[in-house]
Coordinates of C-alpha atoms in Angstrom, one line a residue:
M1 CA 18.0 -22.5 -15.0
G2 CA 16.8 -19.5 -13.1
C3 CA 15.0 -21.4 -10.3
C4 CA 17.7 -21.3 -7.8
S5 CA 17.7 -17.6 -6.9
S6 CA 16.4 -16.9 -3.4
A7 CA 13.0 -15.5 -2.7
A8 CA 14.6 -12.7 -0.6
Q9 CA 16.6 -11.4 -3.5
S10 CA 13.4 -11.5 -5.6
S11 CA 11.4 -9.5 -3.1
K12 CA 14.1 -6.9 -2.6
R13 CA 14.5 -6.2 -6.3
E14 CA 12.4 -3.4 -7.6
W15 CA 10.3 -3.7 -10.7
K16 CA 11.7 -1.5 -13.5
P17 CA 9.1 -1.6 -16.3
L18 CA 10.6 -1.6 -19.8
E19 CA 13.9 -0.2 -18.7
D20 CA 16.1 -3.1 -19.8
H21 CA 15.8 -5.9 -22.2
S22 CA 17.8 -9.1 -22.1
C23 CA 17.6 -12.6 -23.4
T24 CA 15.8 -15.0 -21.0
D25 CA 15.9 -18.8 -20.7
V26 CA 18.3 -19.3 -23.7
P27 CA 19.0 -23.0 -22.8
W28 CA 15.3 -23.7 -23.1
L29 CA 15.2 -22.0 -26.5
L30 CA 18.0 -24.2 -27.7
L31 CA 16.2 -27.3 -26.3
F32 CA 13.0 -26.3 -28.2
I33 CA 15.0 -25.8 -31.4
L34 CA 16.6 -29.2 -31.0
F35 CA 13.1 -30.7 -30.5
C36 CA 11.8 -29.0 -33.6
V37 CA 14.8 -30.4 -35.5
G38 CA 13.7 -33.9 -34.3
M39 CA 10.2 -33.2 -35.6
G40 CA 11.7 -32.2 -39.0
F41 CA 13.8 -35.5 -39.0
I42 CA 10.6 -37.5 -38.6
C43 CA 9.0 -35.7 -41.5
G44 CA 12.2 -36.2 -43.7
F45 CA 12.5 -39.9 -42.6
S46 CA 8.9 -40.6 -43.6
I47 CA 9.3 -38.9 -47.0
A48 CA 12.7 -40.6 -47.7
T49 CA 11.3 -44.1 -47.0
G50 CA 8.7 -43.6 -49.6
A51 CA 5.8 -42.9 -47.3
A52 CA 4.9 -39.7 -49.2
A53 CA 4.6 -41.6 -52.5
R54 CA 2.5 -44.3 -50.8
L55 CA 0.2 -41.7 -49.2
L56 CA -0.3 -39.5 -52.2
S57 CA -0.3 -42.2 -55.0
G58 CA -1.8 -45.0 -52.9
Y59 CA -0.8 -48.6 -52.9
D60 CA -2.6 -51.9 -53.4
S61 CA -2.8 -54.9 -51.0
Y62 CA 0.3 -56.4 -52.5
G63 CA 2.6 -53.5 -51.7
N64 CA 2.6 -52.0 -55.2
I65 CA 2.5 -48.2 -55.4
C66 CA 0.0 -47.1 -58.1
G67 CA 1.2 -45.2 -61.1
Q68 CA 4.9 -46.4 -61.1
K69 CA 7.1 -49.5 -61.4
N70 CA 7.6 -51.5 -58.2
V71 CA 10.1 -53.7 -56.6
K72 CA 9.3 -57.4 -55.9
V73 CA 8.4 -58.1 -52.2
E74 CA 9.8 -61.5 -51.2
G75 CA 7.1 -64.0 -50.6
I76 CA 4.2 -61.9 -52.0
V77 CA 2.6 -62.8 -55.3
N78 CA 1.4 -60.0 -57.5
S79 CA 4.1 -57.7 -56.1
G80 CA 6.7 -55.9 -58.2
L81 CA 4.3 -55.0 -61.0
D82 CA 4.6 -52.2 -63.5
L83 CA 1.5 -50.1 -62.7
T84 CA 2.5 -47.0 -64.6
Q85 CA -0.9 -46.8 -66.4
K86 CA -2.9 -47.7 -63.3
K87 CA -2.9 -44.5 -61.1
Y88 CA -6.0 -45.0 -58.9
V89 CA -6.6 -47.3 -55.9
F90 CA -9.9 -49.2 -56.1
F91 CA -11.4 -51.2 -53.1
L92 CA -13.4 -54.3 -54.0
D93 CA -15.7 -53.7 -51.0
P94 CA -15.3 -49.9 -50.1
C95 CA -18.2 -49.9 -47.7
N96 CA -16.7 -52.6 -45.4
I97 CA -15.2 -50.3 -42.8
D98 CA -13.4 -51.5 -39.7
I99 CA -14.4 -48.8 -37.2
V100 CA -12.1 -50.2 -34.4
H101 CA -8.9 -50.1 -36.5
Q102 CA -10.1 -47.2 -38.7
K103 CA -9.4 -48.9 -42.1
I104 CA -11.3 -50.4 -45.0
K105 CA -11.3 -54.2 -44.8
S106 CA -11.1 -54.9 -48.5
L107 CA -8.7 -56.0 -51.2
A108 CA -7.2 -52.9 -52.8
L109 CA -6.1 -52.8 -56.5
C110 CA -4.6 -50.3 -58.8
V111 CA -6.8 -49.4 -61.7
S112 CA -6.6 -47.1 -64.6
A113 CA -10.1 -45.5 -64.1
C114 CA -12.8 -45.4 -61.4
P115 CA -16.3 -46.7 -62.3
R116 CA -18.3 -43.6 -62.9
K117 CA -21.6 -45.4 -62.9
E118 CA -23.1 -48.2 -60.8
L119 CA -22.1 -51.8 -62.0
K120 CA -24.8 -54.2 -61.0
T121 CA -23.4 -57.6 -62.3
L122 CA -20.1 -59.2 -63.1
A123 CA -21.1 -58.8 -66.8
D124 CA -21.2 -55.1 -66.2
V125 CA -17.7 -55.3 -64.6
Q126 CA -16.5 -57.2 -67.6
K127 CA -18.0 -54.8 -70.1
F128 CA -16.4 -51.8 -68.1
A129 CA -13.0 -53.5 -68.3
E130 CA -13.3 -54.1 -72.1
T131 CA -14.6 -50.6 -72.8
N132 CA -12.4 -48.5 -70.5
G133 CA -9.4 -50.8 -70.1
S134 CA -9.8 -50.7 -66.3
T135 CA -9.8 -54.1 -64.7
L136 CA -11.6 -54.1 -61.4
C137 CA -10.8 -57.7 -60.5
S138 CA -7.6 -59.1 -59.1
Y139 CA -4.5 -59.0 -61.4
E140 CA -4.5 -62.8 -62.0
L141 CA -7.9 -62.7 -63.7
Q142 CA -8.3 -61.7 -67.3
P143 CA -11.5 -59.7 -68.2
S144 CA -12.7 -62.7 -70.3
E145 CA -12.6 -64.9 -67.2
Y146 CA -14.8 -62.6 -65.0
T147 CA -18.0 -64.5 -65.7
T148 CA -16.6 -68.0 -66.0
D149 CA -13.9 -68.4 -63.4
P150 CA -15.2 -69.6 -60.0
R151 CA -12.5 -67.5 -58.2
A152 CA -14.3 -64.3 -59.5
A153 CA -16.6 -64.3 -56.4
K154 CA -13.6 -63.7 -54.2
L155 CA -11.3 -61.8 -56.6
C156 CA -13.8 -59.4 -58.1
P157 CA -15.6 -56.5 -56.4
K158 CA -18.8 -57.0 -54.4
Y159 CA -21.7 -56.0 -56.6
P160 CA -23.4 -53.8 -57.1
V161 CA -20.3 -51.8 -57.5
P162 CA -21.1 -48.2 -56.3
E163 CA -20.5 -45.2 -58.5
S164 CA -17.2 -43.7 -57.5
A165 CA -14.8 -40.8 -58.2
P166 CA -11.1 -40.2 -57.5
I167 CA -10.3 -38.2 -54.4
P168 CA -8.4 -35.0 -55.4
F169 CA -4.6 -35.3 -54.8
F170 CA -4.9 -38.8 -53.2
H171 CA -5.9 -41.0 -56.1
R172 CA -8.4 -43.2 -54.3
C173 CA -11.7 -44.2 -55.8
A174 CA -14.3 -43.1 -53.3
P175 CA -18.1 -43.9 -53.6
V176 CA -20.1 -40.9 -54.5
N177 CA -23.2 -42.1 -52.6
I178 CA -22.6 -41.1 -48.9
S179 CA -24.9 -43.8 -47.7
C180 CA -22.1 -46.2 -48.3
Y181 CA -20.5 -44.7 -45.1
A182 CA -23.7 -44.8 -43.1
K183 CA -22.3 -47.3 -40.7
F184 CA -19.2 -45.2 -40.1
A185 CA -21.3 -42.1 -39.7
E186 CA -23.6 -43.9 -37.2
A187 CA -20.6 -44.7 -35.1
L188 CA -19.6 -41.0 -35.0
I189 CA -23.1 -39.5 -34.9
T190 CA -25.1 -41.6 -32.4
F191 CA -28.5 -40.0 -33.2
V192 CA -28.3 -41.2 -36.9
S193 CA -30.4 -44.4 -37.1
D194 CA -30.6 -44.7 -40.9
S195 CA -29.0 -43.2 -44.0
S196 CA -32.1 -41.2 -44.9
V197 CA -31.6 -39.1 -41.7
L198 CA -27.9 -38.6 -42.6
H199 CA -28.9 -37.6 -46.1
R200 CA -31.3 -34.9 -44.8
L201 CA -28.7 -33.6 -42.4
I202 CA -26.1 -33.3 -45.1
S203 CA -28.5 -31.7 -47.5
G204 CA -29.6 -29.3 -44.8
V205 CA -26.0 -28.1 -44.4
M206 CA -25.4 -27.9 -48.2
T207 CA -28.6 -26.0 -48.9
S208 CA -28.2 -23.5 -46.1
K209 CA -24.5 -22.9 -46.5
E210 CA -25.1 -19.2 -47.3
I211 CA -27.2 -18.8 -44.1
I212 CA -24.5 -20.6 -42.1
M213 CA -21.8 -18.2 -43.4
G214 CA -24.0 -15.2 -42.7
L215 CA -24.7 -16.4 -39.1
C216 CA -21.0 -17.0 -38.5
L217 CA -20.3 -13.5 -39.7
L218 CA -23.1 -12.3 -37.3
S219 CA -21.4 -14.0 -34.4
L220 CA -18.1 -12.3 -35.3
V221 CA -19.8 -8.8 -35.4
L222 CA -21.7 -9.5 -32.1
S223 CA -18.4 -10.4 -30.4
M224 CA -16.8 -7.1 -31.5
I225 CA -19.8 -5.1 -30.4
L226 CA -20.0 -6.8 -27.0
M227 CA -16.3 -5.9 -26.4
V228 CA -17.2 -2.3 -26.9
I229 CA -20.4 -2.4 -24.9
I230 CA -18.7 -4.0 -21.9
R231 CA -16.5 -1.0 -21.5
Y232 CA -19.4 1.5 -21.2
I233 CA -21.9 -0.6 -19.2
S234 CA -19.5 -2.7 -17.1
R235 CA -20.6 -1.0 -13.8
V236 CA -24.3 -1.6 -14.5
L237 CA -23.6 -5.1 -15.8
V238 CA -21.6 -6.2 -12.8
W239 CA -24.3 -5.0 -10.3
I240 CA -27.1 -6.5 -12.4
L241 CA -25.3 -9.9 -12.4
T242 CA -24.7 -9.6 -8.6
I243 CA -28.3 -8.8 -7.9
I244 CA -29.5 -11.7 -10.1
V245 CA -27.2 -14.2 -8.4
I246 CA -28.3 -13.0 -4.9
L247 CA -32.0 -13.1 -5.8
G248 CA -31.6 -16.4 -7.5
S249 CA -30.0 -18.0 -4.5
L250 CA -32.6 -16.5 -2.1
G251 CA -35.4 -17.6 -4.4
G252 CA -34.1 -21.1 -4.7
T253 CA -33.6 -21.5 -1.0
G254 CA -37.1 -20.2 -0.3
V255 CA -38.7 -22.6 -2.8
L256 CA -36.8 -25.5 -1.2
W257 CA -38.0 -24.6 2.3
W258 CA -41.5 -24.1 1.0
L259 CA -41.5 -27.5 -0.7
Y260 CA -40.2 -29.1 2.5
A261 CA -42.9 -27.5 4.7
K262 CA -45.6 -28.6 2.2
Q263 CA -44.2 -32.1 2.0
R264 CA -44.0 -32.4 5.7
I265 CA -47.7 -31.5 6.1
S266 CA -48.7 -34.1 3.5
A267 CA -46.3 -36.7 4.8
S268 CA -47.9 -36.5 8.3
T269 CA -51.1 -38.0 6.8
V270 CA -49.4 -40.5 4.5
E271 CA -47.1 -42.8 6.4
S272 CA -44.8 -44.5 3.9
Q273 CA -41.1 -45.1 3.5
I274 CA -40.9 -43.2 0.2
A275 CA -42.5 -40.1 1.6
K276 CA -40.1 -40.1 4.5
E277 CA -37.1 -40.4 2.2
N278 CA -38.4 -37.6 0.0
L279 CA -38.9 -35.4 3.1
Q280 CA -35.4 -36.1 4.3
A281 CA -33.9 -35.4 0.9
L282 CA -35.8 -32.1 0.7
L283 CA -34.5 -31.1 4.2
I284 CA -30.9 -31.9 3.1
Y285 CA -31.3 -29.8 -0.1
A286 CA -32.8 -26.9 1.8
I287 CA -30.1 -26.9 4.4
S288 CA -27.4 -27.1 1.7
A289 CA -29.0 -24.2 -0.2
T290 CA -29.2 -22.1 3.0
V291 CA -25.5 -22.7 3.7
F292 CA -24.6 -21.8 0.1
T293 CA -26.7 -18.6 0.3
V294 CA -25.1 -17.6 3.6
I295 CA -21.6 -18.2 2.2
L296 CA -22.5 -16.3 -0.9
F297 CA -23.7 -13.3 1.1
L298 CA -20.5 -13.3 3.1
I299 CA -18.4 -13.4 0.0
M300 CA -20.4 -10.6 -1.6
L301 CA -20.0 -8.6 1.6
I302 CA -16.2 -9.1 1.8
M303 CA -15.7 -8.4 -1.9
R304 CA -18.2 -5.5 -2.4
K305 CA -15.4 -3.0 -2.4
R306 CA -13.2 -5.1 -4.7
V307 CA -16.0 -5.3 -7.3
A308 CA -15.2 -1.6 -8.1
L309 CA -11.7 -2.6 -9.1
T310 CA -13.1 -5.2 -11.5
I311 CA -15.4 -2.5 -13.1
A312 CA -12.4 -0.1 -13.4
L313 CA -10.2 -2.7 -15.0
F314 CA -12.9 -3.6 -17.5
H315 CA -13.3 0.1 -18.4
V316 CA -9.5 0.5 -18.9
A317 CA -9.4 -2.7 -20.9
G318 CA -11.9 -1.1 -23.3
K319 CA -9.5 1.9 -23.7
V320 CA -6.6 -0.6 -24.4
F321 CA -8.5 -2.0 -27.4
I322 CA -9.1 1.6 -28.6
H323 CA -5.4 2.4 -28.5
L324 CA -4.3 -1.1 -29.6
P325 CA -6.9 -2.1 -32.2
L326 CA -4.7 -4.9 -33.6
L327 CA -5.3 -6.8 -30.4
V328 CA -8.8 -7.7 -31.7
F329 CA -7.2 -9.6 -34.6
Q330 CA -4.8 -11.5 -32.4
P331 CA -7.0 -14.6 -32.2
F332 CA -7.1 -14.8 -36.0
W333 CA -3.4 -14.9 -36.4
T334 CA -3.0 -17.5 -33.6
F335 CA -5.8 -19.7 -35.1
F336 CA -4.2 -19.4 -38.6
V337 CA -0.8 -20.5 -37.3
L338 CA -2.3 -23.3 -35.3
I339 CA -4.2 -24.5 -38.4
L340 CA -1.0 -24.5 -40.5
F341 CA 0.8 -26.5 -37.8
W342 CA -2.0 -28.9 -37.3
T343 CA -2.2 -29.5 -41.1
Y344 CA 1.5 -30.2 -41.1
W345 CA 1.2 -32.5 -38.1
I346 CA -1.7 -34.5 -39.6
T347 CA 0.2 -34.8 -42.9
V348 CA 3.3 -36.2 -41.2
L349 CA 1.1 -38.5 -39.1
L350 CA -0.3 -39.9 -42.3
F351 CA 3.2 -40.3 -43.7
L352 CA 4.1 -42.3 -40.5
G353 CA 1.0 -44.5 -41.1
T354 CA 2.4 -45.6 -44.4
T355 CA 6.1 -45.8 -43.7
G356 CA 8.2 -48.8 -42.7
N357 CA 9.1 -52.1 -44.3
P358 CA 6.7 -54.3 -46.2
V359 CA 5.6 -57.2 -44.0
P360 CA 3.1 -60.0 -45.0
N361 CA 0.0 -60.3 -42.7
E362 CA -2.0 -63.3 -41.8
E363 CA -4.2 -62.8 -45.0
G364 CA -1.2 -62.9 -47.3
F365 CA -1.3 -59.2 -48.1
V366 CA 1.3 -56.5 -47.4
E367 CA 1.4 -54.1 -44.5
F368 CA 4.0 -51.5 -43.9
R369 CA 5.4 -51.6 -40.3
M370 CA 8.3 -49.9 -38.6
V371 CA 10.5 -52.1 -36.5
G372 CA 12.9 -51.4 -33.7
P373 CA 13.1 -48.0 -32.0
L374 CA 11.7 -46.3 -35.0
K375 CA 8.2 -47.6 -34.3
Y376 CA 8.1 -45.2 -31.3
M377 CA 8.5 -42.1 -33.4
W378 CA 4.8 -41.4 -33.3
W379 CA 5.1 -40.9 -29.5
Y380 CA 7.6 -38.1 -30.2
H381 CA 5.3 -36.8 -32.8
V382 CA 2.4 -36.6 -30.3
V383 CA 4.5 -34.8 -27.7
G384 CA 5.4 -32.4 -30.5
L385 CA 1.7 -31.7 -31.2
I386 CA 1.1 -30.7 -27.5
W387 CA 4.3 -28.7 -26.9
I388 CA 4.3 -26.8 -30.1
S389 CA 0.6 -26.0 -29.9
E390 CA 1.1 -24.8 -26.3
F391 CA 4.1 -22.8 -27.5
I392 CA 2.0 -21.0 -30.1
L393 CA -0.7 -20.2 -27.6
A394 CA 2.0 -19.0 -25.1
C395 CA 3.4 -16.7 -27.8
Q396 CA 0.0 -15.1 -28.1
Q397 CA -0.1 -14.6 -24.3
M398 CA 3.4 -13.0 -24.3
T399 CA 2.5 -10.8 -27.2
V400 CA -0.7 -9.5 -25.6
A401 CA 1.1 -9.1 -22.3
G402 CA 4.0 -7.1 -23.9
A403 CA 1.6 -4.8 -25.7
V404 CA -0.6 -4.1 -22.6
V405 CA 2.5 -3.6 -20.4
T406 CA 3.8 -1.1 -23.0
Y407 CA 0.4 0.7 -22.9
Y408 CA 0.2 0.8 -19.1
F409 CA 3.7 1.9 -18.3
T410 CA 3.8 4.6 -20.9
R411 CA 2.8 7.8 -19.1
E412 CA 2.0 9.8 -22.2
K413 CA -0.2 7.6 -24.4
R414 CA 0.6 9.9 -27.3
N415 CA 4.2 8.5 -27.0
L416 CA 3.1 4.9 -27.6
P417 CA 5.0 3.1 -30.4
F418 CA 3.3 3.2 -33.8
T419 CA 2.4 -0.5 -33.5
P420 CA 2.7 -1.8 -29.9
I421 CA 1.7 -5.2 -31.0
L422 CA 4.5 -5.5 -33.5
A423 CA 6.9 -4.0 -31.0
S424 CA 5.8 -6.7 -28.5
V425 CA 6.3 -9.4 -31.2
N426 CA 9.8 -8.1 -31.9
R427 CA 10.7 -8.2 -28.2
L428 CA 9.3 -11.8 -28.0
V429 CA 11.3 -13.0 -30.9
C430 CA 14.5 -11.2 -29.9
Y431 CA 14.5 -11.9 -26.1
H432 CA 11.8 -14.2 -24.7
L433 CA 11.3 -17.2 -26.9
G434 CA 13.1 -19.3 -24.4
T435 CA 10.7 -18.3 -21.6
V436 CA 7.7 -19.1 -23.8
A437 CA 9.3 -22.5 -24.6
K438 CA 9.8 -23.3 -20.9
G439 CA 6.3 -22.2 -19.9
S440 CA 4.7 -24.3 -22.6
F441 CA 6.9 -27.3 -21.7
I442 CA 5.6 -27.2 -18.1
I443 CA 2.0 -27.3 -19.4
T444 CA 2.9 -30.2 -21.7
L445 CA 4.3 -32.2 -18.7
V446 CA 0.9 -32.0 -17.1
K447 CA -1.2 -32.6 -20.2
I448 CA 0.6 -35.8 -21.3
P449 CA -0.2 -37.8 -18.1
R450 CA -3.8 -36.5 -18.2
M451 CA -4.2 -37.6 -21.8
I452 CA -2.7 -41.0 -21.0
L453 CA -5.1 -41.5 -18.1
M454 CA -8.0 -40.4 -20.3
Y455 CA -6.9 -43.0 -22.9
I456 CA -6.7 -45.7 -20.2
H457 CA -10.1 -44.8 -18.9
T458 CA -11.6 -45.0 -22.4
Q459 CA -10.0 -48.4 -23.1
L460 CA -11.1 -49.9 -19.8
K461 CA -14.6 -48.5 -20.0
G462 CA -17.0 -51.2 -18.7
K463 CA -14.2 -53.5 -17.5
E464 CA -12.8 -51.8 -14.4
N465 CA -14.5 -51.8 -11.1
A466 CA -16.1 -48.8 -9.5
C467 CA -13.1 -48.0 -7.2
A468 CA -10.6 -48.0 -10.1
R469 CA -13.0 -45.8 -12.2
C470 CA -13.3 -43.3 -9.3
M471 CA -9.5 -43.2 -8.9
L472 CA -8.9 -42.6 -12.6
K473 CA -11.5 -39.8 -12.7
A474 CA -10.1 -38.2 -9.6
C475 CA -6.6 -38.2 -11.0
I476 CA -7.8 -36.8 -14.3
C477 CA -9.7 -34.0 -12.4
C478 CA -6.7 -33.2 -10.3
L479 CA -4.4 -32.9 -13.3
W480 CA -7.0 -30.7 -15.1
C481 CA -7.1 -28.4 -12.1
L482 CA -3.3 -28.3 -11.9
E483 CA -3.1 -27.5 -15.6
K484 CA -5.5 -24.6 -15.2
C485 CA -3.6 -23.2 -12.2
L486 CA -0.3 -23.5 -14.1
T487 CA -1.8 -21.8 -17.2
Y488 CA -2.9 -18.8 -15.0
L489 CA 0.5 -18.6 -13.3
N490 CA 2.3 -18.9 -16.7
Q491 CA 0.3 -16.0 -18.1
N492 CA 1.2 -13.8 -15.1
A493 CA 4.9 -15.0 -15.4
Y494 CA 4.8 -13.8 -19.1
T495 CA 3.6 -10.4 -17.9
A496 CA 6.3 -10.2 -15.4
T497 CA 8.9 -11.1 -18.0
A498 CA 7.5 -8.5 -20.4
I499 CA 7.9 -5.9 -17.6
N500 CA 11.3 -6.8 -16.2
S501 CA 12.9 -9.1 -18.7
T502 CA 13.6 -11.7 -16.1
N503 CA 13.7 -15.5 -16.7
F504 CA 10.6 -17.7 -16.3
C505 CA 11.1 -19.0 -12.8
T506 CA 12.0 -15.5 -11.4
S507 CA 9.0 -14.0 -13.2
A508 CA 6.7 -16.7 -12.0
K509 CA 7.9 -16.2 -8.4
D510 CA 7.6 -12.4 -8.5
A511 CA 4.1 -12.6 -10.1
F512 CA 3.0 -15.2 -7.5
V513 CA 4.1 -12.9 -4.6
I514 CA 2.1 -10.1 -6.1
L515 CA -1.0 -12.3 -6.6
V516 CA -0.8 -13.6 -3.0
E517 CA -0.6 -10.1 -1.6
N518 CA -3.8 -9.3 -3.6
A519 CA -5.6 -12.6 -3.1
L520 CA -9.0 -11.1 -2.4
R521 CA -8.8 -8.8 -5.4
V522 CA -7.7 -11.8 -7.6
A523 CA -10.7 -13.8 -6.4
A524 CA -13.1 -10.9 -7.1
I525 CA -11.7 -10.4 -10.6
N526 CA -11.7 -14.1 -11.4
T527 CA -15.2 -14.7 -10.2
V528 CA -17.2 -11.6 -11.1
G529 CA -15.1 -10.8 -14.2
D530 CA -15.1 -14.4 -15.6
F531 CA -18.8 -14.8 -14.9
M532 CA -19.5 -11.6 -16.8
L533 CA -17.5 -12.8 -19.8
F534 CA -19.2 -16.3 -19.6
L535 CA -22.6 -14.7 -19.7
G536 CA -21.3 -12.6 -22.7
K537 CA -20.5 -15.8 -24.5
V538 CA -23.9 -17.3 -23.7
L539 CA -25.5 -14.1 -25.0
I540 CA -23.7 -14.3 -28.3
V541 CA -24.5 -18.0 -28.8
C542 CA -28.2 -17.5 -27.9
S543 CA -28.5 -14.4 -30.1
T544 CA -26.9 -16.2 -33.1
G545 CA -28.9 -19.3 -32.4
L546 CA -32.2 -17.3 -32.3
A547 CA -31.3 -15.6 -35.6
G548 CA -30.5 -19.0 -37.0
I549 CA -33.9 -20.4 -36.0
M550 CA -35.7 -17.4 -37.5
L551 CA -33.8 -17.7 -40.8
L552 CA -33.8 -21.5 -41.1
N553 CA -37.5 -21.6 -40.4
Y554 CA -38.1 -20.0 -43.8
Q555 CA -35.9 -22.5 -45.5
R556 CA -38.4 -25.1 -46.9
D557 CA -36.0 -27.1 -49.1
Y558 CA -35.4 -29.6 -46.3
T559 CA -36.9 -30.7 -43.1
V560 CA -34.0 -31.3 -40.7
W561 CA -31.9 -28.2 -39.9
V562 CA -30.6 -29.3 -36.5
L563 CA -27.0 -29.8 -37.8
P564 CA -26.7 -26.3 -39.4
L565 CA -27.9 -24.8 -36.2
I566 CA -25.4 -26.8 -34.1
I567 CA -22.6 -25.8 -36.5
V568 CA -23.5 -22.1 -36.2
C569 CA -23.8 -22.2 -32.4
L570 CA -20.5 -24.0 -32.0
F571 CA -18.8 -21.5 -34.3
A572 CA -20.4 -18.6 -32.4
F573 CA -19.2 -20.0 -29.1
L574 CA -15.7 -20.5 -30.5
V575 CA -15.6 -16.9 -31.8
A576 CA -17.0 -15.4 -28.6
H577 CA -14.5 -17.5 -26.6
C578 CA -11.5 -16.3 -28.7
F579 CA -12.5 -12.6 -28.4
L580 CA -13.6 -12.5 -24.8
S581 CA -10.6 -14.6 -23.8
I582 CA -8.4 -11.9 -25.2
Y583 CA -10.4 -9.4 -23.2
E584 CA -9.9 -11.5 -20.1
M585 CA -6.2 -11.8 -20.7
V586 CA -6.0 -8.0 -21.0
V587 CA -7.8 -7.5 -17.7
D588 CA -5.4 -10.0 -16.0
V589 CA -2.4 -8.2 -17.4
L590 CA -3.8 -4.8 -16.3
F591 CA -4.4 -6.1 -12.8
L592 CA -0.8 -7.3 -12.4
C593 CA 0.5 -3.9 -13.7
F594 CA -1.9 -2.1 -11.3
A595 CA -0.8 -4.2 -8.3
I596 CA 2.9 -3.5 -9.1
D597 CA 2.1 0.2 -9.6
T598 CA 0.3 0.6 -6.3
K599 CA 3.1 -1.4 -4.5
Y600 CA 6.1 0.6 -5.7
N601 CA 4.5 4.0 -6.3
D602 CA 2.4 6.3 -4.0
G603 CA 1.7 9.3 -6.2
S604 CA 4.4 11.5 -4.6
P605 CA 7.0 13.4 -6.7
G606 CA 9.4 10.9 -8.3
R607 CA 6.9 8.0 -7.6
E608 CA 4.0 9.0 -9.7
F609 CA 1.4 6.4 -10.7
Y610 CA 1.3 5.0 -14.2
M611 CA -2.3 4.1 -14.0
D612 CA -5.3 5.4 -15.8
K613 CA -7.6 8.1 -14.3
V614 CA -10.3 5.5 -13.7
L615 CA -7.9 3.4 -11.6
M616 CA -6.6 6.5 -9.9
E617 CA -10.2 7.3 -8.8
F618 CA -10.4 3.8 -7.3
V619 CA -7.2 4.3 -5.4
E620 CA -8.4 7.6 -4.0
N621 CA -11.7 6.2 -3.0
S622 CA -9.9 3.3 -1.3
R623 CA -7.7 5.7 0.6
K624 CA -10.8 7.7 1.7
S625 CA -12.6 4.6 2.9
M626 CA -9.4 3.6 4.7
K627 CA -9.2 6.9 6.5
E628 CA -12.9 6.8 7.5
A629 CA -12.5 3.2 8.8
G630 CA -9.4 4.2 10.7
R631 CA -5.8 3.4 9.8
G632 CA -5.6 -0.3 9.2
G633 CA -9.0 -0.8 10.7
G634 CA -11.0 -2.2 7.7
A635 CA -10.3 -5.1 5.4
E636 CA -9.4 -2.7 2.6
G637 CA -7.2 -0.7 4.9
R638 CA -5.3 -3.8 5.9
E639 CA -4.8 -4.7 2.2
L640 CA -3.6 -1.3 1.1
K641 CA -1.3 -0.6 4.1
P642 CA 1.5 -3.0 3.2
M643 CA 1.5 -1.6 -0.3
A644 CA 2.1 2.0 1.0
S645 CA 4.8 0.9 3.4
G646 CA 6.4 -1.3 0.7
A647 CA 6.6 1.8 -1.6
S648 CA 8.1 4.0 1.1
S649 CA 10.6 1.5 2.3
S650 CA 11.8 0.7 -1.3

């Protein structure tokens, strides 16, 4: 589907930005639509088989759905009851949670009301049943028998019965006291040793909810401010970071050699095996640091001229956000769509957990299980989670790429469309959804094996030998690296599709050729630029965390505010990552556009550059340095020369 065209044809074809629009990868769009129809079938099947009623209304241990008349299950006593007046699910021992199987190990009954206060004895349970008409013991016991029948110890709730309230929309009686779930919380939060610590953590979050919301808003404002600041101080920021890295590597190497020299002098007087091993280790560390510093110096020396391109691209990216302010809100729309899809996915997953036929278990109660091929539907559902999530993220990448391409290849910025973002969305929906579906499917193919290996590694933890553990981790690491490489290539393929309206494989191949021709520039942008943005994320998290410490320090209503601070810092990193990732995406798109512009245009009449004045200055400075170094003499000259010849020959 587009992968069979020759590389020669691809290299001879000229790039014609925004001149023609055509549908790309239509078969993949049809395949994606069919897959989504399958996802809809799973949802419809689970609802049609009564799973929705069992999920929302709840059901007891005998297979009866609460709040309605039921059909008798063959071989199960107490099934087929009329529970129209009993609308709530009550667990006899709600705090007995099976963490491994993630379920409550308790007899479940349908009751007409949840106990709103603690019941300490069976007499209290009997009084509650007589007063409220809600029987909390099994159906075969009458309220008058609660205190006399010997079966009451097994068929009545474990006392004291905790105070509980119905969960909204799901009709389950849940204990009000959170300490009931202390065991479950301890399994999830390893530093919680007792319920009192958990109480203080939760109370800290609830008491400081206004501060948490204010700090989250602060991280949002800081992210927007940082995007503006990067544009104006990118040059200074890049060189400051470069100097810090160089000084840090020099200082670290010097300290290691100093420690080695000092240890050698002291080791000569103290003859011991431990001293000799420490001295040898220090020597290895010092040599490694020296090699690293030398390599770093060589890299900086080779890329010193290409750092200027990174600075220019960051400056132009700032202008892009000024002309296209809606780009700033792109992460919000993507996150909103993802939340909607994840909510739908989790709801259907819960449906699948309660669908199937009633089957007696070893305890004589009812479980709903799917039999035959239908029991593998959840595998299809999991693949849908990955593919559709990647599809949504890819739509964001294509939208951003289309808007930036429109900005770059419009000579007169005054002639830009009124809303380039909406124009890009329109092109995506009309022409390129198939390309997005294909690119996201490729990422899905890599993610699924990695997730399977991670699951196997988790299940075999502590059981496999060291060799198997090492092999599993190596495979997981390789798949992770492959996923990151494919994600980067996909993003550039989407940019090429936005420029030329070519299918995914052709676009990926064209973009790959351009990236290989500019390998050193790509390395400079992806090292210096990404490091700058990473430090920006760290700056936002640290600033928000510092403000949180100062504000929470004055909050005296509780003693533990670690959890609120963790929540704020995680949210700050998420916000900073979303905003600066959009900035990084814009820089990558601008670079590919710049590389294409310099390859097929030389500034002569009829082949004028599309680029911004800042990038034009970079090209002029590169040409001057090329002339000073002699035609084709320097590294920069060797890189620019094929571009000029390519432009003249084509």
